[in-house]
């Protein structure tokens, strides 16, 4: 068992906050001739963090500066990456460009139109504000081309949802508050929501939420689903189902191991081991045999083979009570063998 940390988890900064800081440094260089070693920015909720600036460069009509992303104690794939911004004059207004390692939107359903660099609305607003502020300070026109790059970002993006969401070529520049909160449940649930948005906008009528890689592989093969239909539900069944209730699709499959599917069948919407437990007494009542001495739901199902089918059916009823859709539930063992399929 992993022990709890003996100190508060350290928060970090989003790619959007890092890009804003790098942009501020580069603009100072463009309009004043010197790139500062440190810059301070204002986040959407009023906080004012300071960032070290790295790898300042300049050329004919452009200046570039970088900030190394610190994600705090969050296991973020971009932790330690350089978020690099180049600024130059634009023909008019603020123009955003995707440099190396920053993706481009290719599917509808995201908050950024198809064809645009994958720089989300809040980071765009933060960058706009920096341009406007410094333009007034230095008596310049706020006509700036901003190119954001993340060296190595294309490889990092393969470890994110971006390929499924239709963001090609690299990472997204993200953040709604500018702050990365360690192990953020909200960030995971937001990714599920974006996956549903993209699936709906792409015309898909069947999506699948699975608890892990094994169940996802089994369900995708079982139903011959495209990657865009697969939602990395993880432990957040409630987060997925509540969003599907407001943004319905015709058909939903839920898949997972018997332990997590048992918790869903028993009414839990957060399937994490720290936040929900298998009720062995309830399982005993379902099958009419004493299973309270079992250590896991899988052990109980091994002892009473009919249990897996009961779990699948009860889980399907729980899902059907939350959403209006054709629903099926797939229950697997640790090796990926299907123990039950309720439809």
C-alpha positions as a LaTeX table, in Angstrom:
\begin{tabular}{lrrr}
\hline
Residue & $x$ (\AA) & $y$ (\AA) & $z$ (\AA) \\
\hline
Unk1 & 0.00 & 0.00 & 0.00 \\
Unk2 & 1.29 & 3.48 & $-0.84$ \\
Unk3 & 1.51 & 5.67 & 2.23 \\
Unk4 & 0.08 & 9.17 & 2.24 \\
Unk5 & 2.64 & 11.96 & 1.81 \\
Unk6 & 3.82 & 13.59 & 5.06 \\
Unk7 & 3.50 & 17.07 & 3.55 \\
Unk8 & 0.92 & 18.89 & 1.46 \\
Unk9 & 1.19 & 18.10 & $-2.24$ \\
Unk10 & 2.91 & 20.91 & $-4.14$ \\
Unk11 & 0.88 & 22.56 & $-6.87$ \\
Unk12 & 2.33 & 23.64 & $-10.21$ \\
Unk13 & 1.63 & 25.80 & $-13.25$ \\
Unk14 & $-0.29$ & 25.01 & $-16.41$ \\
Unk15 & 1.16 & 25.18 & $-19.90$ \\
Unk16 & $-1.06$ & 28.23 & $-20.42$ \\
Unk17 & 0.49 & 30.06 & $-17.46$ \\
Unk18 & 4.01 & 29.15 & $-18.62$ \\
Unk19 & 3.25 & 30.34 & $-22.15$ \\
Unk20 & 1.91 & 33.63 & $-20.79$ \\
Unk21 & 5.08 & 34.18 & $-18.76$ \\
Unk22 & 7.30 & 33.33 & $-21.74$ \\
Unk23 & 5.25 & 35.66 & $-23.93$ \\
Unk24 & 5.65 & 38.51 & $-21.46$ \\
Unk25 & 9.41 & 38.03 & $-21.38$ \\
Unk26 & 9.68 & 37.84 & $-25.16$ \\
Unk27 & 7.53 & 40.96 & $-25.65$ \\
Unk28 & 9.71 & 42.89 & $-23.22$ \\
Unk29 & 12.66 & 41.87 & $-25.36$ \\
Unk30 & 10.92 & 42.83 & $-28.60$ \\
Unk31 & 9.75 & 46.23 & $-27.43$ \\
Unk32 & 12.49 & 47.18 & $-24.95$ \\
Unk33 & 15.54 & 45.34 & $-26.25$ \\
Unk34 & 16.19 & 43.22 & $-23.15$ \\
Unk35 & 14.59 & 39.94 & $-22.12$ \\
Unk36 & 14.18 & 39.88 & $-18.32$ \\
Unk37 & 15.55 & 36.99 & $-16.29$ \\
Unk38 & 12.27 & 36.67 & $-14.36$ \\
Unk39 & 8.71 & 37.77 & $-15.02$ \\
Unk40 & 5.52 & 37.96 & $-12.98$ \\
Unk41 & 2.07 & 37.35 & $-14.45$ \\
Unk42 & $-1.48$ & 37.65 & $-13.13$ \\
Unk43 & $-3.59$ & 34.49 & $-13.19$ \\
Unk44 & $-7.36$ & 34.50 & $-13.79$ \\
Unk45 & $-8.08$ & 34.41 & $-10.02$ \\
Unk46 & $-5.66$ & 37.20 & $-9.20$ \\
Unk47 & $-2.58$ & 35.26 & $-8.09$ \\
Unk48 & 0.77 & 36.62 & $-9.25$ \\
Unk49 & 3.42 & 33.90 & $-9.64$ \\
Unk50 & 6.94 & 34.66 & $-10.84$ \\
Unk51 & 8.75 & 32.52 & $-13.44$ \\
Unk52 & 12.41 & 32.15 & $-14.41$ \\
Unk53 & 13.06 & 32.79 & $-18.10$ \\
Unk54 & 15.35 & 30.50 & $-20.12$ \\
Unk55 & 16.84 & 30.30 & $-23.61$ \\
Unk56 & 16.16 & 33.86 & $-24.75$ \\
Unk57 & 16.98 & 34.38 & $-28.41$ \\
Unk58 & 16.34 & 37.00 & $-31.03$ \\
Unk59 & 16.52 & 37.48 & $-34.78$ \\
Unk60 & 15.32 & 39.82 & $-37.48$ \\
Unk61 & 12.06 & 41.19 & $-36.11$ \\
Unk62 & 11.45 & 38.48 & $-33.53$ \\
Unk63 & 12.31 & 37.56 & $-29.96$ \\
Unk64 & 11.90 & 34.19 & $-28.26$ \\
Unk65 & 11.87 & 33.17 & $-24.59$ \\
Unk66 & 11.12 & 29.99 & $-22.68$ \\
Unk67 & 9.80 & 28.86 & $-19.30$ \\
Unk68 & 10.35 & 25.39 & $-17.86$ \\
Unk69 & 7.05 & 23.93 & $-16.74$ \\
Unk70 & 6.84 & 22.92 & $-13.10$ \\
Unk71 & 3.76 & 20.72 & $-12.55$ \\
Unk72 & 4.41 & 20.48 & $-8.81$ \\
Unk73 & 3.61 & 17.02 & $-7.46$ \\
Unk74 & 1.19 & 16.19 & $-10.27$ \\
Unk75 & 2.32 & 13.33 & $-12.59$ \\
Unk76 & 1.95 & 15.56 & $-15.63$ \\
Unk77 & 3.62 & 14.44 & $-18.88$ \\
Unk78 & 4.71 & 18.03 & $-19.55$ \\
Unk79 & 6.53 & 18.47 & $-16.23$ \\
Unk80 & 10.02 & 19.76 & $-17.03$ \\
Unk81 & 9.15 & 20.68 & $-20.63$ \\
Unk82 & 10.18 & 24.03 & $-22.05$ \\
Unk83 & 7.23 & 26.17 & $-23.10$ \\
Unk84 & 8.74 & 28.48 & $-25.69$ \\
Unk85 & 7.14 & 31.60 & $-27.17$ \\
Unk86 & 8.30 & 33.64 & $-30.16$ \\
Unk87 & 6.78 & 37.07 & $-30.75$ \\
Unk88 & 6.88 & 39.22 & $-33.86$ \\
Unk89 & 4.77 & 41.95 & $-35.42$ \\
Unk90 & 1.49 & 40.83 & $-36.99$ \\
Unk91 & $-0.54$ & 42.49 & $-39.77$ \\
Unk92 & $-3.18$ & 43.32 & $-37.18$ \\
Unk93 & $-4.23$ & 42.16 & $-33.72$ \\
Unk94 & $-3.03$ & 39.10 & $-31.86$ \\
Unk95 & $-2.42$ & 36.06 & $-34.07$ \\
Unk96 & $-1.71$ & 32.63 & $-32.60$ \\
Unk97 & 0.56 & 30.08 & $-34.29$ \\
Unk98 & 1.43 & 26.49 & $-33.42$ \\
Unk99 & 5.15 & 25.89 & $-33.38$ \\
Unk100 & 7.05 & 22.64 & $-32.84$ \\
Unk101 & 5.25 & 20.27 & $-30.49$ \\
Unk102 & 1.97 & 22.19 & $-30.29$ \\
Unk103 & $-1.02$ & 20.53 & $-31.90$ \\
Unk104 & $-3.69$ & 21.70 & $-34.27$ \\
Unk105 & $-7.42$ & 20.99 & $-33.93$ \\
Unk106 & $-8.78$ & 18.68 & $-36.65$ \\
Unk107 & $-12.17$ & 17.60 & $-35.22$ \\
Unk108 & $-15.21$ & 19.60 & $-34.11$ \\
Unk109 & $-16.47$ & 19.56 & $-30.55$ \\
Unk110 & $-13.56$ & 21.31 & $-28.84$ \\
Unk111 & $-13.65$ & 24.94 & $-27.61$ \\
Unk112 & $-11.22$ & 25.89 & $-30.40$ \\
Unk113 & $-12.36$ & 25.78 & $-34.07$ \\
Unk114 & $-11.03$ & 23.21 & $-36.50$ \\
Unk115 & $-7.79$ & 24.34 & $-38.10$ \\
Unk116 & $-6.69$ & 26.50 & $-35.16$ \\
Unk117 & $-3.64$ & 25.90 & $-32.95$ \\
Unk118 & $-4.61$ & 23.91 & $-29.85$ \\
Unk119 & $-4.32$ & 26.90 & $-27.52$ \\
Unk120 & $-7.37$ & 26.89 & $-25.27$ \\
Unk121 & $-9.59$ & 29.93 & $-24.61$ \\
Unk122 & $-8.28$ & 30.90 & $-21.16$ \\
Unk123 & $-4.60$ & 30.83 & $-22.19$ \\
Unk124 & $-5.54$ & 32.88 & $-25.27$ \\
Unk125 & $-7.25$ & 35.42 & $-23.04$ \\
Unk126 & $-4.23$ & 35.56 & $-20.71$ \\
Unk127 & $-1.91$ & 36.11 & $-23.68$ \\
Unk128 & $-4.22$ & 38.81 & $-25.08$ \\
Unk129 & $-4.14$ & 40.61 & $-21.72$ \\
Unk130 & $-0.33$ & 40.57 & $-21.59$ \\
Unk131 & $-0.13$ & 42.01 & $-25.10$ \\
Unk132 & $-2.68$ & 44.72 & $-24.30$ \\
Unk133 & $-0.98$ & 45.66 & $-21.02$ \\
Unk134 & 2.53 & 45.88 & $-22.45$ \\
Unk135 & 1.32 & 47.70 & $-25.56$ \\
Unk136 & $-0.08$ & 50.48 & $-23.34$ \\
Unk137 & 3.03 & 50.52 & $-21.13$ \\
Unk138 & 5.41 & 50.85 & $-24.07$ \\
Unk139 & 3.23 & 52.86 & $-26.42$ \\
Unk140 & 3.02 & 50.11 & $-29.04$ \\
Unk141 & 0.22 & 48.81 & $-31.22$ \\
Unk142 & $-1.11$ & 45.46 & $-29.88$ \\
Unk143 & $-0.37$ & 43.72 & $-33.19$ \\
Unk144 & 1.59 & 40.61 & $-32.27$ \\
Unk145 & 2.09 & 37.16 & $-33.76$ \\
Unk146 & 2.55 & 34.63 & $-30.94$ \\
Unk147 & 4.08 & 31.26 & $-31.82$ \\
Unk148 & 4.11 & 28.70 & $-29.03$ \\
Unk149 & 6.43 & 25.68 & $-29.19$ \\
Unk150 & 7.13 & 22.76 & $-26.89$ \\
Unk151 & 10.28 & 20.87 & $-27.94$ \\
Unk152 & 9.47 & 17.16 & $-27.83$ \\
Unk153 & 5.77 & 17.93 & $-27.49$ \\
Unk154 & 4.68 & 15.61 & $-30.30$ \\
Unk155 & 6.02 & 12.59 & $-28.41$ \\
Unk156 & 4.53 & 13.81 & $-25.11$ \\
Unk157 & 1.13 & 14.20 & $-26.77$ \\
Unk158 & 0.99 & 10.48 & $-27.49$ \\
Unk159 & 0.62 & 9.96 & $-23.73$ \\
Unk160 & $-2.42$ & 12.27 & $-23.58$ \\
Unk161 & $-5.96$ & 12.25 & $-24.97$ \\
Unk162 & $-4.96$ & 14.52 & $-27.85$ \\
Unk163 & $-4.79$ & 11.86 & $-30.59$ \\
Unk164 & $-8.34$ & 10.69 & $-29.77$ \\
Unk165 & $-9.62$ & 14.25 & $-29.58$ \\
Unk166 & $-8.32$ & 15.00 & $-33.06$ \\
Unk167 & $-5.51$ & 17.29 & $-31.92$ \\
Unk168 & $-2.67$ & 16.44 & $-34.28$ \\
Unk169 & 1.01 & 17.22 & $-34.13$ \\
Unk170 & 1.52 & 17.90 & $-30.47$ \\
Unk171 & 0.22 & 19.13 & $-27.14$ \\
Unk172 & $-2.53$ & 21.51 & $-26.16$ \\
Unk173 & $-1.81$ & 24.73 & $-24.29$ \\
Unk174 & $-4.22$ & 24.37 & $-21.40$ \\
Unk175 & $-5.43$ & 25.82 & $-18.15$ \\
Unk176 & $-8.48$ & 27.55 & $-16.74$ \\
Unk177 & $-6.89$ & 28.88 & $-13.54$ \\
Unk178 & $-3.20$ & 28.74 & $-14.45$ \\
Unk179 & $-2.63$ & 26.32 & $-11.57$ \\
Unk180 & $-2.04$ & 22.55 & $-11.71$ \\
Unk181 & $-3.55$ & 20.92 & $-8.65$ \\
Unk182 & $-1.86$ & 17.56 & $-7.88$ \\
Unk183 & $-3.77$ & 14.44 & $-8.92$ \\
Unk184 & $-6.71$ & 16.56 & $-10.00$ \\
Unk185 & $-9.93$ & 14.58 & $-10.30$ \\
Unk186 & $-11.46$ & 17.62 & $-11.98$ \\
Unk187 & $-8.86$ & 17.54 & $-14.76$ \\
Unk188 & $-9.55$ & 13.85 & $-15.48$ \\
Unk189 & $-13.31$ & 14.39 & $-15.52$ \\
Unk190 & $-12.87$ & 17.40 & $-17.82$ \\
Unk191 & $-10.94$ & 15.15 & $-20.23$ \\
Unk192 & $-13.84$ & 12.69 & $-20.22$ \\
Unk193 & $-16.23$ & 15.52 & $-21.02$ \\
Unk194 & $-14.09$ & 16.72 & $-23.94$ \\
Unk195 & $-13.97$ & 13.15 & $-25.26$ \\
Unk196 & $-17.77$ & 13.02 & $-25.24$ \\
Unk197 & $-17.99$ & 16.42 & $-26.94$ \\
Unk198 & $-15.69$ & 15.33 & $-29.74$ \\
Unk199 & $-17.47$ & 11.99 & $-30.19$ \\
Unk200 & $-20.85$ & 13.73 & $-30.46$ \\
Unk201 & $-19.54$ & 16.40 & $-32.81$ \\
Unk202 & $-17.99$ & 13.69 & $-34.97$ \\
Unk203 & $-21.35$ & 11.97 & $-35.35$ \\
Unk204 & $-20.56$ & 8.90 & $-33.26$ \\
Unk205 & $-23.65$ & 7.27 & $-31.73$ \\
Unk206 & $-21.90$ & 4.67 & $-29.57$ \\
Unk207 & $-19.31$ & 5.50 & $-26.90$ \\
Unk208 & $-17.63$ & 3.30 & $-24.29$ \\
Unk209 & $-16.31$ & 4.20 & $-20.86$ \\
Unk210 & $-13.81$ & 1.77 & $-19.38$ \\
Unk211 & $-11.94$ & 1.61 & $-16.10$ \\
Unk212 & $-8.53$ & 0.71 & $-17.53$ \\
Unk213 & $-6.45$ & $-0.34$ & $-20.51$ \\
Unk214 & $-7.41$ & $-4.03$ & $-20.40$ \\
Unk215 & $-11.16$ & $-3.45$ & $-20.30$ \\
Unk216 & $-10.82$ & $-0.79$ & $-22.98$ \\
Unk217 & $-9.04$ & $-3.21$ & $-25.29$ \\
Unk218 & $-11.68$ & $-5.88$ & $-24.70$ \\
Unk219 & $-14.64$ & $-3.54$ & $-25.23$ \\
Unk220 & $-13.17$ & $-1.87$ & $-28.30$ \\
Unk221 & $-12.61$ & $-5.23$ & $-29.94$ \\
Unk222 & $-15.99$ & $-6.58$ & $-28.86$ \\
Unk223 & $-17.89$ & $-3.72$ & $-30.48$ \\
Unk224 & $-15.36$ & $-2.78$ & $-33.21$ \\
Unk225 & $-15.34$ & 0.82 & $-32.00$ \\
Unk226 & $-13.05$ & 3.58 & $-33.32$ \\
Unk227 & $-10.57$ & 5.23 & $-30.99$ \\
Unk228 & $-12.72$ & 8.34 & $-30.83$ \\
Unk229 & $-15.53$ & 6.39 & $-29.17$ \\
Unk230 & $-13.37$ & 5.22 & $-26.26$ \\
Unk231 & $-13.61$ & 7.28 & $-23.06$ \\
Unk232 & $-10.95$ & 6.83 & $-20.39$ \\
Unk233 & $-13.52$ & 6.70 & $-17.60$ \\
Unk234 & $-11.12$ & 5.38 & $-14.96$ \\
Unk235 & $-12.78$ & 5.55 & $-11.56$ \\
Unk236 & $-15.08$ & 8.42 & $-12.53$ \\
Unk237 & $-18.26$ & 6.63 & $-13.59$ \\
Unk238 & $-20.39$ & 9.40 & $-12.11$ \\
Unk239 & $-18.49$ & 12.15 & $-13.90$ \\
Unk240 & $-19.01$ & 10.39 & $-17.22$ \\
Unk241 & $-22.65$ & 9.42 & $-16.70$ \\
Unk242 & $-23.78$ & 12.81 & $-15.42$ \\
Unk243 & $-22.31$ & 14.46 & $-18.52$ \\
Unk244 & $-23.91$ & 11.86 & $-20.80$ \\
Unk245 & $-27.24$ & 12.62 & $-19.16$ \\
Unk246 & $-26.90$ & 16.22 & $-20.35$ \\
Unk247 & $-25.20$ & 15.36 & $-23.66$ \\
Unk248 & $-26.81$ & 12.08 & $-24.69$ \\
Unk249 & $-25.69$ & 9.52 & $-27.24$ \\
Unk250 & $-27.74$ & 6.60 & $-28.53$ \\
Unk251 & $-25.61$ & 3.81 & $-27.09$ \\
Unk252 & $-23.22$ & 3.53 & $-24.15$ \\
Unk253 & $-21.01$ & 0.62 & $-23.10$ \\
Unk254 & $-19.40$ & 0.50 & $-19.66$ \\
Unk255 & $-16.57$ & $-1.96$ & $-19.11$ \\
Unk256 & $-14.26$ & $-2.88$ & $-16.27$ \\
Unk257 & $-12.92$ & $-5.48$ & $-13.91$ \\
Unk258 & $-15.33$ & $-7.23$ & $-11.60$ \\
Unk259 & $-14.18$ & $-5.29$ & $-8.54$ \\
Unk260 & $-14.97$ & $-1.86$ & $-9.94$ \\
Unk261 & $-18.07$ & $-3.08$ & $-11.73$ \\
Unk262 & $-19.32$ & $-4.55$ & $-8.45$ \\
Unk263 & $-18.96$ & $-1.15$ & $-6.78$ \\
Unk264 & $-20.88$ & 0.42 & $-9.67$ \\
Unk265 & $-23.56$ & $-2.28$ & $-9.34$ \\
Unk266 & $-23.84$ & $-1.46$ & $-5.65$ \\
Unk267 & $-24.38$ & 2.24 & $-6.36$ \\
Unk268 & $-20.90$ & 3.79 & $-6.15$ \\
Unk269 & $-20.16$ & 6.47 & $-8.75$ \\
Unk270 & $-16.52$ & 6.98 & $-7.73$ \\
Unk271 & $-14.84$ & 3.58 & $-8.08$ \\
Unk272 & $-11.48$ & 4.41 & $-6.49$ \\
Unk273 & $-10.44$ & 2.05 & $-3.70$ \\
Unk274 & $-10.02$ & 4.95 & $-1.28$ \\
Unk275 & $-13.55$ & 6.21 & $-1.86$ \\
Unk276 & $-15.74$ & 3.13 & $-2.29$ \\
Unk277 & $-15.72$ & $-0.51$ & $-1.16$ \\
Unk278 & $-17.21$ & $-3.79$ & $-2.29$ \\
Unk279 & $-20.04$ & $-4.77$ & 0.04 \\
Unk280 & $-19.55$ & $-8.53$ & 0.45 \\
Unk281 & $-22.69$ & $-8.84$ & 2.58 \\
Unk282 & $-24.73$ & $-7.45$ & $-0.28$ \\
Unk283 & $-23.10$ & $-9.91$ & $-2.69$ \\
Unk284 & $-23.98$ & $-12.70$ & $-0.27$ \\
Unk285 & $-27.63$ & $-11.65$ & $-0.39$ \\
Unk286 & $-27.56$ & $-11.55$ & $-4.19$ \\
Unk287 & $-26.40$ & $-15.15$ & $-4.56$ \\
Unk288 & $-27.87$ & $-16.63$ & $-1.37$ \\
Unk289 & $-24.47$ & $-17.79$ & $-0.08$ \\
Unk290 & $-22.03$ & $-16.45$ & 2.49 \\
Unk291 & $-19.27$ & $-14.57$ & 0.67 \\
Unk292 & $-18.20$ & $-12.36$ & 3.56 \\
Unk293 & $-14.99$ & $-14.33$ & 4.02 \\
Unk294 & $-13.76$ & $-13.47$ & 0.52 \\
Unk295 & $-11.03$ & $-10.89$ & 0.10 \\
Unk296 & $-12.17$ & $-9.53$ & $-3.26$ \\
Unk297 & $-15.11$ & $-9.50$ & $-5.65$ \\
Unk298 & $-13.06$ & $-11.65$ & $-8.03$ \\
Unk299 & $-12.60$ & $-14.30$ & $-5.32$ \\
Unk300 & $-16.34$ & $-14.16$ & $-4.65$ \\
Unk301 & $-17.12$ & $-14.60$ & $-8.34$ \\
Unk302 & $-14.71$ & $-17.53$ & $-8.54$ \\
Unk303 & $-16.57$ & $-19.17$ & $-5.66$ \\
Unk304 & $-20.01$ & $-18.32$ & $-7.08$ \\
Unk305 & $-19.80$ & $-18.18$ & $-10.91$ \\
Unk306 & $-23.33$ & $-16.76$ & $-11.22$ \\
Unk307 & $-22.20$ & $-13.62$ & $-9.42$ \\
Unk308 & $-20.51$ & $-12.01$ & $-12.44$ \\
Unk309 & $-23.77$ & $-12.05$ & $-14.39$ \\
Unk310 & $-25.63$ & $-10.51$ & $-11.45$ \\
Unk311 & $-23.01$ & $-7.78$ & $-11.16$ \\
Unk312 & $-23.25$ & $-6.97$ & $-14.87$ \\
Unk313 & $-27.05$ & $-6.79$ & $-14.75$ \\
Unk314 & $-27.14$ & $-4.66$ & $-11.61$ \\
Unk315 & $-24.49$ & $-2.31$ & $-12.99$ \\
Unk316 & $-26.48$ & $-1.95$ & $-16.21$ \\
Unk317 & $-29.58$ & $-1.02$ & $-14.20$ \\
Unk318 & $-27.57$ & 1.63 & $-12.31$ \\
Unk319 & $-26.38$ & 3.13 & $-15.59$ \\
Unk320 & $-29.84$ & 2.99 & $-17.17$ \\
Unk321 & $-31.24$ & 4.85 & $-14.17$ \\
Unk322 & $-28.88$ & 7.73 & $-14.92$ \\
Unk323 & $-28.99$ & 8.08 & $-18.71$ \\
Unk324 & $-31.40$ & 7.62 & $-21.59$ \\
Unk325 & $-29.49$ & 5.33 & $-23.92$ \\
Unk326 & $-29.10$ & 1.75 & $-25.03$ \\
Unk327 & $-26.70$ & 0.38 & $-22.42$ \\
Unk328 & $-24.53$ & $-2.69$ & $-22.07$ \\
Unk329 & $-22.01$ & $-3.61$ & $-19.38$ \\
Unk330 & $-18.95$ & $-5.80$ & $-19.84$ \\
Unk331 & $-17.28$ & $-7.40$ & $-16.80$ \\
Unk332 & $-13.80$ & $-8.90$ & $-17.17$ \\
Unk333 & $-11.19$ & $-10.62$ & $-15.05$ \\
Unk334 & $-7.60$ & $-9.46$ & $-14.62$ \\
Unk335 & $-6.45$ & $-11.28$ & $-17.74$ \\
Unk336 & $-9.13$ & $-9.69$ & $-19.89$ \\
Unk337 & $-11.48$ & $-12.66$ & $-20.16$ \\
Unk338 & $-15.15$ & $-11.62$ & $-20.31$ \\
Unk339 & $-16.93$ & $-12.91$ & $-17.20$ \\
Unk340 & $-20.32$ & $-11.43$ & $-18.08$ \\
Unk341 & $-21.98$ & $-9.18$ & $-20.63$ \\
Unk342 & $-25.34$ & $-7.59$ & $-19.79$ \\
Unk343 & $-27.31$ & $-5.87$ & $-22.57$ \\
\hline
\end{tabular}
